[in-house]
Amino acid sequence: MLRKKIAVLMALMTISLNVPLESVSAMDFGDVSGDFDIKKVPAPQIYNDYLENPDKYLVKPSSVNNEDNAPVDVSENLPESFDLRSEGLVSSVKNQGNYGTCWAQCAAASMETSLIAQNPFIDISEWQLAYFGMVSSHESDYSYGSAADDSSSDTDFYKLFEPGGSQSLIINNAIHWGGVSDEEKFPYGFEGIANEDYRYDSDYHVSDIYRSVENLTASENVNSQVKELVYDGISVTLSFLSYDGFYNSETGAYFGDSTVTTEDNVWASSHAVAIVGWDDNYSKENFREDMRPENDGAWLVKNSWGSDFGNNGFCWISYEDNYASFDAAYSLEYADNYDKLYENDKGLANPWDYYISQNTKEGYISNIFTAEENEYISAAAFFTNDNGTEYEITVYTDLQDETNPASGTEHKITSGTEKYAGYHTYDFPEAVYVEKGQKYSVAVKLANPEKNFIATASSLPTLDNADDYQKFRNLSFVSLDGKTWSDSSEENENDVSVGIINLRAFANSADKIEFSDYAPYVENGEKISLSADSGNDIYFSYDGNIWELYGEPIEITDSDTTIYASLSQDGSDAVSHTYSPQTAVLSSLSVYNSDGYVKDITISSGSKAVTDINESITGNMSEGLAVIPTAPEGTTININGKVVESGERYSFSMGSEPSLEIIVSAENKKSTVYNVNYEAQYVDYINEMVIFPESDVKITAPDGTELESWQSISDYIGQTLEAEYKDGSGKFEIVLPQRPAKPENVTYTIDYDKMSIKFNQDISYSFSGDDSGSCYETYQKEGYIPIDRVNGQIMYCRTPATENTFKSEAAEFKLDELADAPEAEIVVKSIADNSISVEPIDGVEYGIAQVYSEGYNYEYEWSSSPVFENLFPATSYSVAVRYPSKDGKPFSKLKAVSVETTGVELVTDIRYLTGKIMVITDDKVSIADSEGNIINYDADTDTYLEQVDILQYKGQQLTVTNITQNYSYKLQIPDSPGFVSEVSVDYKNEQLNINTNGKSVYYSVDNCETWELVENSDSVDSLTTFLPTIGDYVYFKNGCTDKSFESEIYAMFIPQRREADFKVELDKSGSTSFSIKPIENAEYTIMPFEGMGSFIYTENTEFTDLEPDTYYRLDIRLKADDSNFASMSKSVTVKTPADSKSAVKLYAQQGDLDGDGEVTSYDALLVLQYVSGESSIDDEILLMADNDLSQEITSYDALLALQYVAGLVDNLPVVGESGQL
């Protein structure tokens, strides 16, 4: 019978050989090693550029790298244009004033948008966000983040905010429950903000931070993600360059042209705004004529420069803007919903993403916490690092092993898919009870669709004593299977530590009563539910005196309702929440005339609507009058009996409609009636002039002068103007009020080093009593004083004008007189082409200024040195001395002499950072290379522009000719310096050791196509870093500086791993143990197939205490030494028997299916039986049967085994076309 079966199988084999099979790629059983391969996720290029050029970025980019995110499946039904204003979902435009807080302004705008439909009066404090973002209690990626306990300069707000900020500062505060409060608590400019008690003072908490588009530039899918977020009512922040040269003021539109980047004030204009809409058809003709995008389309953004900027405070930014980069978006929830935040990363650095494994897309994160009281764990929050990440949340209570977060009672919580990468909060469908002192963990399984397994963590600080790190142990963990966990705070074999995972839990006290809604406003008829996780009875009251047992939800009617709730029948320890019926209100109301926008009307004050509105409106009010109201979706707007859509223009005239009644209503909301009374205001109080339609109105001054529109009325302040309509319909008077009295109690301080002044109140100031030469147009608490105004000058200070009052009378202040100049004469010691030195004079400081023209007020650069270097040759300078300022007193008058450097006037300057020549002249210049090729440059219209790319001329001498002045000189272009850093390979730890020698180091692994900065190489002398590749070349170079080009390229070959060319033989075998024959210079590791984790290699060849009836993987490799990496691993499969009488089987090589350590004809028979369905092969050794790596088991695999036994093939597997030898 057996012989018959073999005959049939051999026939099948023959058929298989005669029918060639399709060639298929090798079978992929997946990497089941379980090895952790921890690396920092590389920062995006924009962040690396920020590290290299920090001064370029007033809005700092974050380190989040979204370049490889999975694409988001977005709706195909997004409209071609959309405007959140028309939906009534945009809060009022703010003005950041003179503070560099745009990054906080746009974050607040995004947050407000998330709740404005529920709370139309929401107004987040930008001041609190900015201050506690900048004055961080956490370590910061940014050098300007002050420590909270060293805030000596933190009340100098101008200085504090001058460097700008980033969304990372907002995020790092927000995830720790940093304060997000209403504006009325911490108004903008509030000087008492420097109080650490205010850091966590919150009316709201950030529940979600959408980071899927952060640091990305425009692309079809990215733009669609942004549009979908905005369409869903989530405003996305955006950074760009608000350079005046990119702006069309007529249309309020920006387009950043990539060819204009060399001027300092371009980069100094980095700015952040909030996207509130888009228009795919916004015409490219709306942008500047001299620089336009190729296609139509633009983002509508909300700015923070007041409503006078752009289009009522909004502007457009082209989809194709070369400097626009998307940032984060935010959603808020009310702060009452949880009692407590549990986190292990408070006080640590900003979050950073880490690859935990390079060969799997899923893994686990967990944090262990200790309950501070009897309470219920109600929610968790963590970062997802890909779009479409799947998550599963589990809580383990009563942990038995503090090194294993899964060693307790398991509570499966919830699972789902998170559409957008970012930080997200998840409410638990059922809270989990923990008792005081009990250790519990929150564990999350994450599965990314595209990216390998990433965890977001905060790195540990550098501590002097290794024992100090113990406080971070047993808090935070990562795993690849949810069973074998590794402490993320401990360094791995490559000295890499992830740190503390950004995973947090939220708890409510055991006796907490929860309200179903914590919003201050609810729809009429909404029912509020009360619940207690404890399951105890709840009692409620409307007045706090009469209590009844709660049984069903409580309905909110059309009046304010306070609900008291208690677990006690007598109402002790009661909690309460007050609900106001949601009111249908306007989001904004703007007035227009025929000339365009006039003003925004104030329609709210704090948390109330302003309904009685009396407005005096400046401008041409005789024609083209209109208002544009906006309100949330579902709102009906009725103006004087006519229904108007949100965002629709309602036109009217003064004669027929002297007032407007605007009724705003919505289902289940109280209606609001706005009465708007307006009158034409022909007086512009700020600019002190009259503006009126001359064709319709005649205005006469008291002295009989007939005034023209736009004419000054400063001489008539306090008097009455006569006015009449030219059509004879009537006369009226325009009463000009008196100027307010001069301001009182004005004090100021002057910083003479910075030439800045700071007042104790909002003041406009001038150095001319009649305002000539100064318009008082800005008012502020601090500003700049021209140096020539300091010497007993009279300073005039006024209370600034408003829309209804003139600026005040002037208070006069005499500034300090300057002491006499030093008596000693300035003696020039030496003059050279590039330097001047003078003889030292006791007690003075030395200044130098380039002389441009007669009568020019020189801006001197002052220092304590009498030597001036880095000057231009053949150039006139003014060298001066003066006594420095001291003890609040100004510097002295100066004494100066003129000095001209020697040499020929240079008109070029080498700019190493850009690889170009700066041409500095108004003359015509030609530049010739060493072969006489001429590059002409005519500076008659374009001065100070980098024009000549000199990278191709490195090491050559160019000839520069000033054609206008008729002289030439030689300009030596330096060559690339040599690579001065030292790089070596640490084969045992598989890392690079780099001695930077004070230079930044870049590396490339793609033949110098792209370069990455070696992290920290620009700030430390020596470092270790990961190996970017093995078995290939790595190229290195030193970065350029302001004094040298990039270095020459240094190539280093990183050797390949050695092959694992050795035979594995069984030595001794038992039922739960075995040993193998030692292999010279080898190391070994073993782990069960199921539940693989991190492999730890040892020299031990004996393996004991194995589980019965279990497959193990045994990996053997040659150890690393001083010149070789550890070899490639050779993997063999080991199977322990189910009973104690049998021995361990060792599947030592390809084709060995019976575990006897060799390939025999019996192994070929096992293959044939599997093909015919007579028997099965365990999945763990199925790969051993695929002898041609064709991804399927066929009779041809059996033939190869027989040919190997017969010596016809040397090795298995045989890789080639299936069925062919």
PDB file of C-alpha atoms in Angstrom, residues 169-293:
ATOM      1  CA  LEU A 169       5.319  75.504  23.122  1.00  0.00           C
ATOM      2  CA  ILE A 170       1.518  75.518  23.119  1.00  0.00           C
ATOM      3  CA  ILE A 171       1.350  71.733  22.812  1.00  0.00           C
ATOM      4  CA  ASN A 172       3.861  71.013  25.551  1.00  0.00           C
ATOM      5  CA  ASN A 173       1.839  73.113  27.972  1.00  0.00           C
ATOM      6  CA  ALA A 174      -1.536  71.849  26.794  1.00  0.00           C
ATOM      7  CA  ILE A 175      -0.855  68.125  27.235  1.00  0.00           C
ATOM      8  CA  HIS A 176       0.082  68.808  30.868  1.00  0.00           C
ATOM      9  CA  TRP A 177      -3.239  70.617  31.432  1.00  0.00           C
ATOM     10  CA  GLY A 178      -1.584  74.000  31.066  1.00  0.00           C
ATOM     11  CA  GLY A 179      -4.015  76.862  31.401  1.00  0.00           C
ATOM     12  CA  VAL A 180      -6.550  77.664  28.686  1.00  0.00           C
ATOM     13  CA  SER A 181      -8.733  80.360  30.198  1.00  0.00           C
ATOM     14  CA  ASP A 182     -11.171  83.056  29.196  1.00  0.00           C
ATOM     15  CA  GLU A 183      -9.808  86.441  28.154  1.00  0.00           C
ATOM     16  CA  GLU A 184     -11.562  88.234  31.026  1.00  0.00           C
ATOM     17  CA  LYS A 185      -9.351  86.311  33.497  1.00  0.00           C
ATOM     18  CA  PHE A 186      -6.055  87.152  31.832  1.00  0.00           C
ATOM     19  CA  PRO A 187      -6.573  90.062  29.420  1.00  0.00           C
ATOM     20  CA  TYR A 188      -3.955  90.764  26.795  1.00  0.00           C
ATOM     21  CA  GLY A 189      -1.049  92.663  28.320  1.00  0.00           C
ATOM     22  CA  PHE A 190      -1.978  91.713  31.911  1.00  0.00           C
ATOM     23  CA  GLU A 191       1.189  92.573  33.850  1.00  0.00           C
ATOM     24  CA  GLY A 192       0.348  90.306  36.785  1.00  0.00           C
ATOM     25  CA  ILE A 193       0.560  87.151  34.651  1.00  0.00           C
ATOM     26  CA  ALA A 194       3.986  86.232  36.103  1.00  0.00           C
ATOM     27  CA  ASN A 195       2.426  84.107  38.811  1.00  0.00           C
ATOM     28  CA  GLU A 196       3.044  80.361  38.678  1.00  0.00           C
ATOM     29  CA  ASP A 197      -0.413  79.775  40.209  1.00  0.00           C
ATOM     30  CA  TYR A 198      -1.897  80.892  36.898  1.00  0.00           C
ATOM     31  CA  ARG A 199      -0.078  78.233  34.847  1.00  0.00           C
ATOM     32  CA  TYR A 200      -2.741  75.572  35.381  1.00  0.00           C
ATOM     33  CA  ASP A 201      -5.714  77.907  35.870  1.00  0.00           C
ATOM     34  CA  SER A 202      -8.072  76.545  33.206  1.00  0.00           C
ATOM     35  CA  ASP A 203     -11.609  76.929  31.994  1.00  0.00           C
ATOM     36  CA  TYR A 204     -10.869  74.460  29.204  1.00  0.00           C
ATOM     37  CA  HIS A 205      -8.512  71.586  28.432  1.00  0.00           C
ATOM     38  CA  VAL A 206      -7.133  70.656  25.040  1.00  0.00           C
ATOM     39  CA  SER A 207      -8.636  67.281  24.149  1.00  0.00           C
ATOM     40  CA  ASP A 208      -7.262  66.810  20.644  1.00  0.00           C
ATOM     41  CA  ILE A 209      -4.302  68.185  18.729  1.00  0.00           C
ATOM     42  CA  TYR A 210      -4.339  67.448  15.011  1.00  0.00           C
ATOM     43  CA  ARG A 211      -0.735  67.159  13.769  1.00  0.00           C
ATOM     44  CA  SER A 212      -1.148  65.176  10.543  1.00  0.00           C
ATOM     45  CA  VAL A 213      -0.176  68.144   8.341  1.00  0.00           C
ATOM     46  CA  GLU A 214       2.361  69.764  10.677  1.00  0.00           C
ATOM     47  CA  ASN A 215       5.534  70.903   8.841  1.00  0.00           C
ATOM     48  CA  LEU A 216       4.064  69.801   5.504  1.00  0.00           C
ATOM     49  CA  THR A 217       3.751  72.010   2.462  1.00  0.00           C
ATOM     50  CA  ALA A 218       0.963  71.970  -0.084  1.00  0.00           C
ATOM     51  CA  SER A 219       0.103  68.800  -1.990  1.00  0.00           C
ATOM     52  CA  GLU A 220      -3.230  67.458  -3.186  1.00  0.00           C
ATOM     53  CA  ASN A 221      -3.785  65.094  -0.244  1.00  0.00           C
ATOM     54  CA  VAL A 222      -2.351  67.476   2.346  1.00  0.00           C
ATOM     55  CA  ASN A 223      -4.520  70.332   1.085  1.00  0.00           C
ATOM     56  CA  SER A 224      -7.539  68.034   1.203  1.00  0.00           C
ATOM     57  CA  GLN A 225      -6.753  67.097   4.811  1.00  0.00           C
ATOM     58  CA  VAL A 226      -6.577  70.777   5.754  1.00  0.00           C
ATOM     59  CA  LYS A 227      -9.811  71.508   3.932  1.00  0.00           C
ATOM     60  CA  GLU A 228     -11.635  68.643   5.612  1.00  0.00           C
ATOM     61  CA  LEU A 229     -10.473  69.746   9.063  1.00  0.00           C
ATOM     62  CA  VAL A 230     -11.594  73.327   8.387  1.00  0.00           C
ATOM     63  CA  TYR A 231     -14.872  72.090   6.881  1.00  0.00           C
ATOM     64  CA  ASP A 232     -15.463  70.169  10.116  1.00  0.00           C
ATOM     65  CA  GLY A 233     -14.995  73.389  12.102  1.00  0.00           C
ATOM     66  CA  ILE A 234     -11.357  72.872  13.096  1.00  0.00           C
ATOM     67  CA  SER A 235      -9.149  75.812  12.145  1.00  0.00           C
ATOM     68  CA  VAL A 236      -5.588  74.801  11.155  1.00  0.00           C
ATOM     69  CA  THR A 237      -2.666  77.079  12.000  1.00  0.00           C
ATOM     70  CA  LEU A 238      -0.174  78.007   9.312  1.00  0.00           C
ATOM     71  CA  SER A 239       3.190  79.754   9.252  1.00  0.00           C
ATOM     72  CA  PHE A 240       4.521  81.789   6.331  1.00  0.00           C
ATOM     73  CA  LEU A 241       6.599  84.856   5.516  1.00  0.00           C
ATOM     74  CA  SER A 242       4.528  88.023   5.813  1.00  0.00           C
ATOM     75  CA  TYR A 243       7.157  89.987   3.897  1.00  0.00           C
ATOM     76  CA  ASP A 244       5.812  93.229   2.428  1.00  0.00           C
ATOM     77  CA  GLY A 245       7.393  92.349  -0.905  1.00  0.00           C
ATOM     78  CA  PHE A 246       5.092  89.298  -1.103  1.00  0.00           C
ATOM     79  CA  TYR A 247       1.912  91.225  -0.273  1.00  0.00           C
ATOM     80  CA  ASN A 248      -0.655  92.861  -2.510  1.00  0.00           C
ATOM     81  CA  SER A 249      -2.265  95.411  -0.200  1.00  0.00           C
ATOM     82  CA  GLU A 250      -5.063  96.130  -2.690  1.00  0.00           C
ATOM     83  CA  THR A 251      -6.424  92.591  -2.454  1.00  0.00           C
ATOM     84  CA  GLY A 252      -4.989  91.463   0.868  1.00  0.00           C
ATOM     85  CA  ALA A 253      -3.147  88.538  -0.742  1.00  0.00           C
ATOM     86  CA  TYR A 254       0.269  86.939  -0.132  1.00  0.00           C
ATOM     87  CA  PHE A 255       2.431  84.857  -2.418  1.00  0.00           C
ATOM     88  CA  GLY A 256       5.964  84.000  -1.281  1.00  0.00           C
ATOM     89  CA  ASP A 257       8.266  83.771  -4.275  1.00  0.00           C
ATOM     90  CA  SER A 258      11.166  81.350  -3.718  1.00  0.00           C
ATOM     91  CA  THR A 259      13.575  83.615  -5.621  1.00  0.00           C
ATOM     92  CA  VAL A 260      13.384  86.315  -2.933  1.00  0.00           C
ATOM     93  CA  THR A 261      15.103  85.000   0.188  1.00  0.00           C
ATOM     94  CA  THR A 262      18.360  86.885   0.630  1.00  0.00           C
ATOM     95  CA  GLU A 263      17.267  90.009   2.439  1.00  0.00           C
ATOM     96  CA  ASP A 264      17.270  89.789   6.216  1.00  0.00           C
ATOM     97  CA  ASN A 265      13.853  91.396   6.519  1.00  0.00           C
ATOM     98  CA  VAL A 266      12.335  88.590   4.448  1.00  0.00           C
ATOM     99  CA  TRP A 267      13.140  85.998   7.102  1.00  0.00           C
ATOM    100  CA  ALA A 268      12.372  88.443   9.895  1.00  0.00           C
ATOM    101  CA  SER A 269       8.781  88.421   8.681  1.00  0.00           C
ATOM    102  CA  SER A 270       7.932  84.824   9.640  1.00  0.00           C
ATOM    103  CA  HIS A 271       4.400  84.853  10.990  1.00  0.00           C
ATOM    104  CA  ALA A 272       1.600  82.501  12.054  1.00  0.00           C
ATOM    105  CA  VAL A 273      -2.110  82.688  11.243  1.00  0.00           C
ATOM    106  CA  ALA A 274      -5.221  80.478  11.395  1.00  0.00           C
ATOM    107  CA  ILE A 275      -6.862  79.011   8.281  1.00  0.00           C
ATOM    108  CA  VAL A 276     -10.618  79.619   8.256  1.00  0.00           C
ATOM    109  CA  GLY A 277     -11.472  78.870   4.634  1.00  0.00           C
ATOM    110  CA  TRP A 278     -10.325  78.433   1.073  1.00  0.00           C
ATOM    111  CA  ASP A 279     -11.190  79.244  -2.518  1.00  0.00           C
ATOM    112  CA  ASP A 280      -9.890  77.000  -5.296  1.00  0.00           C
ATOM    113  CA  ASN A 281     -10.784  79.690  -7.821  1.00  0.00           C
ATOM    114  CA  TYR A 282      -9.176  82.653  -6.062  1.00  0.00           C
ATOM    115  CA  SER A 283      -7.540  84.265  -9.065  1.00  0.00           C
ATOM    116  CA  LYS A 284      -3.772  84.348  -9.357  1.00  0.00           C
ATOM    117  CA  GLU A 285      -4.297  87.879 -10.734  1.00  0.00           C
ATOM    118  CA  ASN A 286      -5.056  88.968  -7.151  1.00  0.00           C
ATOM    119  CA  PHE A 287      -1.395  88.588  -6.217  1.00  0.00           C
ATOM    120  CA  ARG A 288       1.386  91.058  -6.925  1.00  0.00           C
ATOM    121  CA  GLU A 289       1.965  91.694 -10.573  1.00  0.00           C
ATOM    122  CA  ASP A 290       5.730  91.169 -10.219  1.00  0.00           C
ATOM    123  CA  MET A 291       5.345  87.731  -8.581  1.00  0.00           C
ATOM    124  CA  ARG A 292       2.391  85.467  -9.116  1.00  0.00           C
ATOM    125  CA  PRO A 293       1.693  81.773  -8.608  1.00  0.00           C
TER     126      PRO A 293
END
